[in-house]
Amino acid sequence: MRGQDVPEGLFLTFAERPELDITKNDQVAEAFAEHRPDIVINAAAFTDVDGAENNAQAAFAVNRDGPAALAGACRSSGAALIHLSTDFVFDGKAGRPYKEDDVISPLSVYGKSKAEGEAVIAEIIERHVIIRTSLVFSPYRNNFVKSILEQARNKDELRVVDDQVGSPTPASDMADALLIVAAAVSGGKNEWGVFHYCGEPPLSRHDFAAAIIEAAGPNVDNSPRLLPAVSGDFPDAAARPAYSVLDCGRINRVFGIEQPGWRSALPAVVDRCLREGT
């Protein structure tokens, strides 16, 4: 399954921001009253890592206060909450894949807002699953793959950091993982807390950019030269963990979910981005 099949017994209702702004308590209450969910999956987030540095209020509103509102509504209605979080809650100094119970120490406003979102969910509701992930990519919305392709159209050289290592995650596989967890919760599984889920193998941002340009291949008019850079070359950017690889053993043991290989998903995503001009 790759973001297409819904497990038997699940009926999904989707709400985007125009229909449900999770920072507005009245909209959350109205949505719960209308749909009466048994399980809520929260994928809403303020994900502009650099933008959050100058807009902390908005980042905390979406990444902490919104999840708190959902957790409170879930607790009142008896629903379970599945919430997406990030590898950026870590400082990247461990030098090995992070486990769920490793101490968090976010470096950026974005990471801090996501960490506080995790904490407030755990405080409000027992029946929660928090899934930390990394470098999610798809043909939609802003993400690293689309950014590299856009820059490749207009530049002869690209400077990409090679001192930040993480694990790209196909959004389609992330969607499948969320549905598997939801189906397990619906079926009565009571394993709560934090889980890690990301693609493999891990690599630097520079090497991921090289894989993206290679996947684009002859379908682009311009093939820019990639130059390695270090994080300090971009002083205006938010601080990011140098090594934020996640240990995904727990989600495999509990839910039987294996890590996806991002290389197999990348060509289709790149092809769609190029065909649709995104």
CSV table of N, CA and C in Angstrom, one decimal, residues 1 26 54-55 80 82 97 112 176 236 260-261 271:
chain,number,residue,atom,x,y,z
A,1,MET,N,0.8,-1.2,0.0
A,1,MET,CA,0.0,0.0,0.0
A,1,MET,C,0.9,1.2,0.0
A,26,ASP,N,-13.3,27.1,19.0
A,26,ASP,CA,-14.7,26.9,18.5
A,26,ASP,C,-14.8,26.0,17.3
A,54,ASN,N,11.3,34.2,13.4
A,54,ASN,CA,10.7,35.5,13.5
A,54,ASN,C,9.2,35.5,13.7
A,55,ASN,N,8.6,34.4,13.9
A,55,ASN,CA,7.2,34.3,14.0
A,55,ASN,C,6.8,33.2,15.0
A,80,ALA,N,-9.1,8.8,20.4
A,80,ALA,CA,-7.6,8.7,20.5
A,80,ALA,C,-7.0,9.7,19.6
A,82,ILE,N,-3.6,10.7,17.2
A,82,ILE,CA,-2.4,10.3,16.6
A,82,ILE,C,-1.8,11.7,16.0
A,97,PRO,N,21.5,6.8,16.0
A,97,PRO,CA,20.1,7.0,15.8
A,97,PRO,C,19.4,7.3,17.2
A,112,LYS,N,11.4,23.7,19.3
A,112,LYS,CA,10.8,23.9,20.7
A,112,LYS,C,9.3,23.9,20.7
A,176,ASP,N,0.6,5.8,4.8
A,176,ASP,CA,0.3,4.3,5.1
A,176,ASP,C,0.5,4.0,6.5
A,236,ASP,N,21.6,33.2,8.5
A,236,ASP,CA,20.2,33.7,8.8
A,236,ASP,C,19.3,32.5,9.0
A,260,PRO,N,10.5,2.6,5.2
A,260,PRO,CA,10.4,2.6,3.7
A,260,PRO,C,11.8,3.0,3.2
A,261,GLY,N,12.1,2.5,2.0
A,261,GLY,CA,13.3,3.0,1.3
A,261,GLY,C,12.9,4.2,0.4
A,271,ASP,N,9.3,13.0,-10.9
A,271,ASP,CA,8.6,13.1,-12.2
A,271,ASP,C,7.3,13.9,-12.1
